[in-house]
Amino acid sequence: MSGFIPQEFYYHLHWRARGAQPGAHATRTPGNGADFAGHVPFMDNPDPRRLDLRASMRVIPRRYVVRSFYERGAIVVYALLDVSTSMRFAGNAEKKRLLADITSAIAWSSTRHGDSFSLLACDDQVRQDLFVAPSHRRGMAQDIHKKILGAEIYTQRGALALPRAIEQVRPNRSLVFLISDFHLDESLLSRTLSSFSAHDVVPLVLWDSSEYRDLPDWGWARVRDLEHGGERSLFLRRRLKQEIEQSYLERKLELKTMCRKYGARTPFFIEDEFDAGLLTRHLLEAS
């Protein structure tokens, strides 16, 4: 596992960071950064190197003014994982491994941006065994990949603790990647998005094409409810297959609508494999 290198993606904030840690993001903190803030009287910031004579000539009453700038700062980037029973699903891809690949990519990308990374995970409880406090230490992404692959995803567990994970998030606004298959009831999803509404939430939706698109047109199939247990036989036919595909399309629209309602970003849908380049495009276009 030591040779594992996560994928890297890029992100941009459409808001100004708050915090004393130096980084790459725009802030509202006056300082020596490169983001122009405006002009201030020379006596408020007596730095001859930033004296602006042209601007001083336009000020009434006449006085010397200097250019002022904002500092650049760092944030905490969180990965909030749904580790409910449905995340045990393995079809054209194994969701647990996909979860590990994506989370390690977030850890890798955020620390290379100069930000700290923290891991939160929930089923019906907040999983303290998977918690990683905010850090930017080297090797963290590889350790997290191994940690998730080795984690237990229990049977007949939901994701009821997702809204409570906010208790482990620092008060300053942060970037939160919410990673789930989003097979959650509307009430739980609403409470989760509402509890994190003060932060910049990026929903990452993990679906498997074998769940709805790669179904046979005809024949018997054995269907298992991973969240609540139990199995039943289902006779597939072309019309039923189309109805299942349509239900997933409708779910996409529902998720987009709900995310807009609570101020989260547009969901990014990941099917079978993770492509960091596509996530970069999604994040930058959305910004």
GROMACS .gro file of C-alpha atoms in nm:
model
  287
    1MET     CA    1   0.000   0.000   0.000
    2SER     CA    2   0.299   0.230   0.045
    3GLY     CA    3   0.323   0.270  -0.332
    4PHE     CA    4  -0.038   0.388  -0.364
    5ILE     CA    5  -0.068   0.743  -0.502
    6PRO     CA    6  -0.416   0.901  -0.486
    7GLN     CA    7  -0.562   1.101  -0.770
    8GLU     CA    8  -0.546   1.479  -0.740
    9PHE     CA    9  -0.817   1.730  -0.824
   10TYR     CA   10  -0.851   2.107  -0.790
   11TYR     CA   11  -1.115   2.316  -0.622
   12HIS     CA   12  -1.198   2.684  -0.584
   13LEU     CA   13  -1.396   2.865  -0.316
   14HIS     CA   14  -1.660   3.121  -0.409
   15TRP     CA   15  -1.637   3.266  -0.056
   16ARG     CA   16  -1.356   3.415   0.151
   17ALA     CA   17  -1.185   3.196   0.409
   18ARG     CA   18  -1.153   3.294   0.774
   19GLY     CA   19  -0.860   3.184   0.982
   20ALA     CA   20  -0.502   3.265   1.073
   21GLN     CA   21  -0.339   2.972   0.893
   22PRO     CA   22  -0.161   3.085   0.572
   23GLY     CA   23  -0.290   2.920   0.256
   24ALA     CA   24  -0.410   2.963  -0.100
   25HIS     CA   25  -0.761   3.103  -0.051
   26ALA     CA   26  -0.882   3.462  -0.050
   27THR     CA   27  -0.970   3.604   0.294
   28ARG     CA   28  -1.098   3.927   0.447
   29THR     CA   29  -0.791   3.959   0.670
   30PRO     CA   30  -0.574   4.265   0.596
   31GLY     CA   31  -0.211   4.176   0.536
   32ASN     CA   32   0.063   4.133   0.283
   33GLY     CA   33  -0.109   3.908   0.034
   34ALA     CA   34  -0.172   3.963  -0.335
   35ASP     CA   35  -0.548   4.034  -0.325
   36PHE     CA   36  -0.610   4.406  -0.366
   37ALA     CA   37  -0.847   4.539  -0.098
   38GLY     CA   38  -0.846   4.914  -0.170
   39HIS     CA   39  -0.669   5.231  -0.061
   40VAL     CA   40  -0.616   5.346   0.297
   41PRO     CA   41  -0.455   5.660   0.440
   42PHE     CA   42  -0.077   5.642   0.459
   43MET     CA   43  -0.077   5.688   0.838
   44ASP     CA   44  -0.303   5.381   0.878
   45ASN     CA   45  -0.047   5.168   0.696
   46PRO     CA   46   0.282   5.360   0.669
   47ASP     CA   47   0.452   5.150   0.405
   48PRO     CA   48   0.625   5.368   0.141
   49ARG     CA   49   0.652   5.070  -0.096
   50ARG     CA   50   0.274   5.074  -0.141
   51LEU     CA   51   0.233   5.446  -0.186
   52ASP     CA   52  -0.002   5.520  -0.478
   53LEU     CA   53   0.066   5.875  -0.602
   54ARG     CA   54  -0.204   5.872  -0.872
   55ALA     CA   55  -0.470   5.766  -0.627
   56SER     CA   56  -0.342   6.024  -0.377
   57MET     CA   57  -0.400   6.301  -0.635
   58ARG     CA   58  -0.764   6.198  -0.672
   59VAL     CA   59  -0.846   6.188  -0.298
   60ILE     CA   60  -1.041   6.476  -0.149
   61PRO     CA   61  -0.924   6.614   0.087
   62ARG     CA   62  -0.573   6.558  -0.051
   63ARG     CA   63  -0.364   6.307   0.141
   64TYR     CA   64  -0.127   6.027   0.070
   65VAL     CA   65  -0.286   5.682   0.034
   66VAL     CA   66  -0.135   5.337   0.004
   67ARG     CA   67  -0.260   5.018  -0.152
   68SER     CA   68  -0.393   4.761   0.096
   69PHE     CA   69  -0.423   4.388   0.040
   70TYR     CA   70  -0.588   4.081   0.188
   71GLU     CA   71  -0.398   3.784   0.323
   72ARG     CA   72  -0.439   3.438   0.171
   73GLY     CA   73  -0.553   3.168   0.412
   74ALA     CA   74  -0.619   2.797   0.458
   75ILE     CA   75  -0.936   2.610   0.546
   76VAL     CA   76  -1.029   2.268   0.679
   77VAL     CA   77  -1.162   2.025   0.417
   78TYR     CA   78  -1.387   1.751   0.554
   79ALA     CA   79  -1.488   1.420   0.401
   80LEU     CA   80  -1.817   1.304   0.555
   81LEU     CA   81  -1.874   0.937   0.471
   82ASP     CA   82  -2.194   0.739   0.473
   83VAL     CA   83  -2.086   0.391   0.587
   84SER     CA   84  -2.434   0.244   0.613
   85THR     CA   85  -2.502  -0.111   0.498
   86SER     CA   86  -2.580  -0.013   0.139
   87MET     CA   87  -2.216   0.093   0.099
   88ARG     CA   88  -2.125  -0.279   0.109
   89PHE     CA   89  -2.269  -0.313  -0.241
   90ALA     CA   90  -2.036  -0.457  -0.504
   91GLY     CA   91  -2.147  -0.469  -0.867
   92ASN     CA   92  -1.941  -0.330  -1.152
   93ALA     CA   93  -1.738  -0.166  -0.877
   94GLU     CA   94  -1.695  -0.215  -0.503
   95LYS     CA   95  -1.842   0.088  -0.327
   96LYS     CA   96  -1.615   0.050  -0.026
   97ARG     CA   97  -1.302   0.064  -0.242
   98LEU     CA   98  -1.449   0.356  -0.437
   99LEU     CA   99  -1.513   0.529  -0.105
  100ALA     CA  100  -1.148   0.475  -0.008
  101ASP     CA  101  -1.019   0.601  -0.345
  102ILE     CA  102  -1.228   0.919  -0.333
  103THR     CA  103  -1.158   1.001   0.031
  104SER     CA  104  -0.783   0.956  -0.011
  105ALA     CA  105  -0.799   1.181  -0.321
  106ILE     CA  106  -0.970   1.451  -0.111
  107ALA     CA  107  -0.704   1.419   0.161
  108TRP     CA  108  -0.423   1.428  -0.096
  109SER     CA  109  -0.565   1.723  -0.291
  110SER     CA  110  -0.652   1.936   0.012
  111THR     CA  111  -0.312   1.901   0.178
  112ARG     CA  112  -0.137   1.980  -0.150
  113HIS     CA  113  -0.352   2.297  -0.163
  114GLY     CA  114  -0.215   2.392   0.180
  115ASP     CA  115  -0.539   2.306   0.360
  116SER     CA  116  -0.602   2.069   0.650
  117PHE     CA  117  -0.808   1.752   0.605
  118SER     CA  118  -1.044   1.576   0.844
  119LEU     CA  119  -1.239   1.251   0.811
  120LEU     CA  120  -1.587   1.193   0.953
  121ALA     CA  121  -1.789   0.875   0.904
  122CYS     CA  122  -2.136   0.771   1.015
  123ASP     CA  123  -2.378   0.481   1.013
  124ASP     CA  124  -2.639   0.489   1.291
  125GLN     CA  125  -2.354   0.610   1.512
  126VAL     CA  126  -2.075   0.858   1.454
  127ARG     CA  127  -1.786   0.621   1.385
  128GLN     CA  128  -1.509   0.727   1.620
  129ASP     CA  129  -1.288   0.445   1.487
  130LEU     CA  130  -1.274   0.623   1.151
  131PHE     CA  131  -1.243   0.980   1.279
  132VAL     CA  132  -0.933   1.174   1.173
  133ALA     CA  133  -0.881   1.519   1.328
  134PRO     CA  134  -0.784   1.811   1.100
  135SER     CA  135  -0.425   1.767   0.984
  136HIS     CA  136  -0.196   1.819   0.686
  137ARG     CA  137   0.073   1.565   0.771
  138ARG     CA  138   0.253   1.378   0.496
  139GLY     CA  139   0.133   1.026   0.419
  140MET     CA  140  -0.215   1.090   0.557
  141ALA     CA  141  -0.392   1.014   0.228
  142GLN     CA  142  -0.232   0.670   0.202
  143ASP     CA  143  -0.312   0.594   0.567
  144ILE     CA  144  -0.675   0.693   0.517
  145HIS     CA  145  -0.705   0.471   0.210
  146LYS     CA  146  -0.585   0.176   0.413
  147LYS     CA  147  -0.805   0.272   0.710
  148ILE     CA  148  -1.125   0.275   0.505
  149LEU     CA  149  -1.048  -0.051   0.325
  150GLY     CA  150  -0.996  -0.215   0.663
  151ALA     CA  151  -1.306  -0.067   0.824
  152GLU     CA  152  -1.610  -0.275   0.908
  153ILE     CA  153  -1.937  -0.183   0.737
  154TYR     CA  154  -2.197  -0.346   0.955
  155THR     CA  155  -2.511  -0.524   0.840
  156GLN     CA  156  -2.852  -0.364   0.889
  157ARG     CA  157  -2.711  -0.021   0.974
  158GLY     CA  158  -2.856   0.301   0.837
  159ALA     CA  159  -2.699   0.647   0.833
  160LEU     CA  160  -2.900   0.813   1.111
  161ALA     CA  161  -2.594   0.981   1.264
  162LEU     CA  162  -2.507   1.193   0.959
  163PRO     CA  163  -2.670   1.512   1.096
  164ARG     CA  164  -2.487   1.469   1.428
  165ALA     CA  165  -2.146   1.475   1.258
  166ILE     CA  166  -2.172   1.856   1.258
  167GLU     CA  167  -2.069   1.840   1.627
  168GLN     CA  168  -1.717   1.743   1.516
  169VAL     CA  169  -1.683   2.026   1.262
  170ARG     CA  170  -1.508   2.350   1.352
  171PRO     CA  171  -1.726   2.664   1.347
  172ASN     CA  172  -1.537   2.847   1.071
  173ARG     CA  173  -1.686   2.782   0.729
  174SER     CA  174  -1.532   2.475   0.569
  175LEU     CA  175  -1.551   2.270   0.251
  176VAL     CA  176  -1.740   1.946   0.319
  177PHE     CA  177  -1.751   1.655   0.075
  178LEU     CA  178  -2.059   1.448   0.160
  179ILE     CA  179  -1.998   1.101   0.010
  180SER     CA  180  -2.287   0.856  -0.008
  181ASP     CA  181  -2.502   0.655  -0.245
  182PHE     CA  182  -2.782   0.883  -0.120
  183HIS     CA  183  -3.022   0.595  -0.075
  184LEU     CA  184  -3.148   0.796   0.222
  185ASP     CA  185  -3.502   0.893   0.307
  186GLU     CA  186  -3.596   1.255   0.247
  187SER     CA  187  -3.619   1.344   0.616
  188LEU     CA  188  -3.267   1.222   0.695
  189LEU     CA  189  -3.117   1.392   0.391
  190SER     CA  190  -3.296   1.718   0.477
  191ARG     CA  191  -3.168   1.711   0.835
  192THR     CA  192  -2.814   1.636   0.716
  193LEU     CA  193  -2.804   1.917   0.459
  194SER     CA  194  -2.970   2.156   0.704
  195SER     CA  195  -2.718   2.081   0.981
  196PHE     CA  196  -2.428   2.157   0.743
  197SER     CA  197  -2.591   2.458   0.572
  198ALA     CA  198  -2.336   2.702   0.721
  199HIS     CA  199  -2.062   2.521   0.528
  200ASP     CA  200  -1.980   2.468   0.161
  201VAL     CA  201  -2.117   2.119   0.096
  202VAL     CA  202  -2.021   1.916  -0.213
  203PRO     CA  203  -2.240   1.603  -0.246
  204LEU     CA  204  -2.063   1.311  -0.417
  205VAL     CA  205  -2.316   1.047  -0.523
  206LEU     CA  206  -2.181   0.692  -0.563
  207TRP     CA  207  -2.393   0.477  -0.791
  208ASP     CA  208  -2.323   0.150  -0.965
  209SER     CA  209  -2.451   0.093  -1.317
  210SER     CA  210  -2.548  -0.262  -1.221
  211GLU     CA  211  -2.802  -0.117  -0.977
  212TYR     CA  212  -3.026   0.018  -1.249
  213ARG     CA  213  -2.873   0.038  -1.598
  214ASP     CA  214  -2.712  -0.300  -1.661
  215LEU     CA  215  -3.016  -0.506  -1.565
  216PRO     CA  216  -3.134  -0.785  -1.796
  217ASP     CA  217  -3.442  -0.715  -2.008
  218TRP     CA  218  -3.604  -1.044  -1.912
  219GLY     CA  219  -3.579  -1.305  -1.637
  220TRP     CA  220  -3.577  -1.364  -1.265
  221ALA     CA  221  -3.345  -1.168  -1.037
  222ARG     CA  222  -3.275  -1.198  -0.667
  223VAL     CA  223  -3.301  -0.855  -0.499
  224ARG     CA  224  -3.155  -0.783  -0.155
  225ASP     CA  225  -3.235  -0.480   0.065
  226LEU     CA  226  -2.893  -0.391   0.208
  227GLU     CA  227  -3.027  -0.128   0.448
  228HIS     CA  228  -3.304  -0.329   0.616
  229GLY     CA  229  -3.216  -0.688   0.529
  230GLY     CA  230  -3.429  -0.942   0.350
  231GLU     CA  231  -3.442  -1.072  -0.005
  232ARG     CA  232  -3.708  -1.132  -0.263
  233SER     CA  233  -3.736  -1.255  -0.619
  234LEU     CA  234  -3.819  -1.007  -0.892
  235PHE     CA  235  -3.926  -1.095  -1.244
  236LEU     CA  236  -3.756  -0.844  -1.471
  237ARG     CA  237  -3.905  -0.738  -1.800
  238ARG     CA  238  -3.837  -0.450  -2.033
  239ARG     CA  239  -4.109  -0.224  -1.889
  240LEU     CA  240  -3.997  -0.280  -1.529
  241LYS     CA  241  -3.634  -0.215  -1.626
  242GLN     CA  242  -3.738   0.116  -1.784
  243GLU     CA  243  -3.928   0.207  -1.468
  244ILE     CA  244  -3.619   0.139  -1.255
  245GLU     CA  245  -3.402   0.353  -1.485
  246GLN     CA  246  -3.664   0.629  -1.475
  247SER     CA  247  -3.672   0.620  -1.095
  248TYR     CA  248  -3.295   0.685  -1.088
  249LEU     CA  249  -3.332   0.978  -1.329
  250GLU     CA  250  -3.604   1.121  -1.108
  251ARG     CA  251  -3.381   1.069  -0.804
  252LYS     CA  252  -3.109   1.274  -0.974
  253LEU     CA  253  -3.349   1.565  -1.015
  254GLU     CA  254  -3.471   1.529  -0.656
  255LEU     CA  255  -3.117   1.542  -0.522
  256LYS     CA  256  -3.031   1.849  -0.728
  257THR     CA  257  -3.346   2.026  -0.608
  258MET     CA  258  -3.285   1.941  -0.243
  259CYS     CA  259  -2.922   2.052  -0.258
  260ARG     CA  260  -3.025   2.388  -0.405
  261LYS     CA  261  -3.284   2.426  -0.127
  262TYR     CA  262  -3.021   2.393   0.147
  263GLY     CA  263  -2.745   2.587  -0.029
  264ALA     CA  264  -2.525   2.288  -0.114
  265ARG     CA  265  -2.344   2.264  -0.447
  266THR     CA  266  -2.480   2.067  -0.741
  267PRO     CA  267  -2.424   1.694  -0.675
  268PHE     CA  268  -2.145   1.518  -0.861
  269PHE     CA  269  -2.246   1.168  -0.973
  270ILE     CA  270  -1.978   0.898  -0.972
  271GLU     CA  271  -2.068   0.574  -1.148
  272ASP     CA  272  -1.843   0.264  -1.127
  273GLU     CA  273  -1.514   0.457  -1.121
  274PHE     CA  274  -1.371   0.783  -0.992
  275ASP     CA  275  -1.216   1.033  -1.233
  276ALA     CA  276  -1.045   1.326  -1.058
  277GLY     CA  277  -1.034   1.527  -1.382
  278LEU     CA  278  -1.413   1.519  -1.412
  279LEU     CA  279  -1.448   1.628  -1.048
  280THR     CA  280  -1.210   1.919  -1.111
  281ARG     CA  281  -1.420   2.032  -1.408
  282HIS     CA  282  -1.740   2.003  -1.203
  283LEU     CA  283  -1.600   2.206  -0.912
  284LEU     CA  284  -1.445   2.479  -1.123
  285GLU     CA  285  -1.748   2.518  -1.350
  286ALA     CA  286  -1.978   2.536  -1.047
  287SER     CA  287  -1.760   2.809  -0.897
   0.00000   0.00000   0.00000
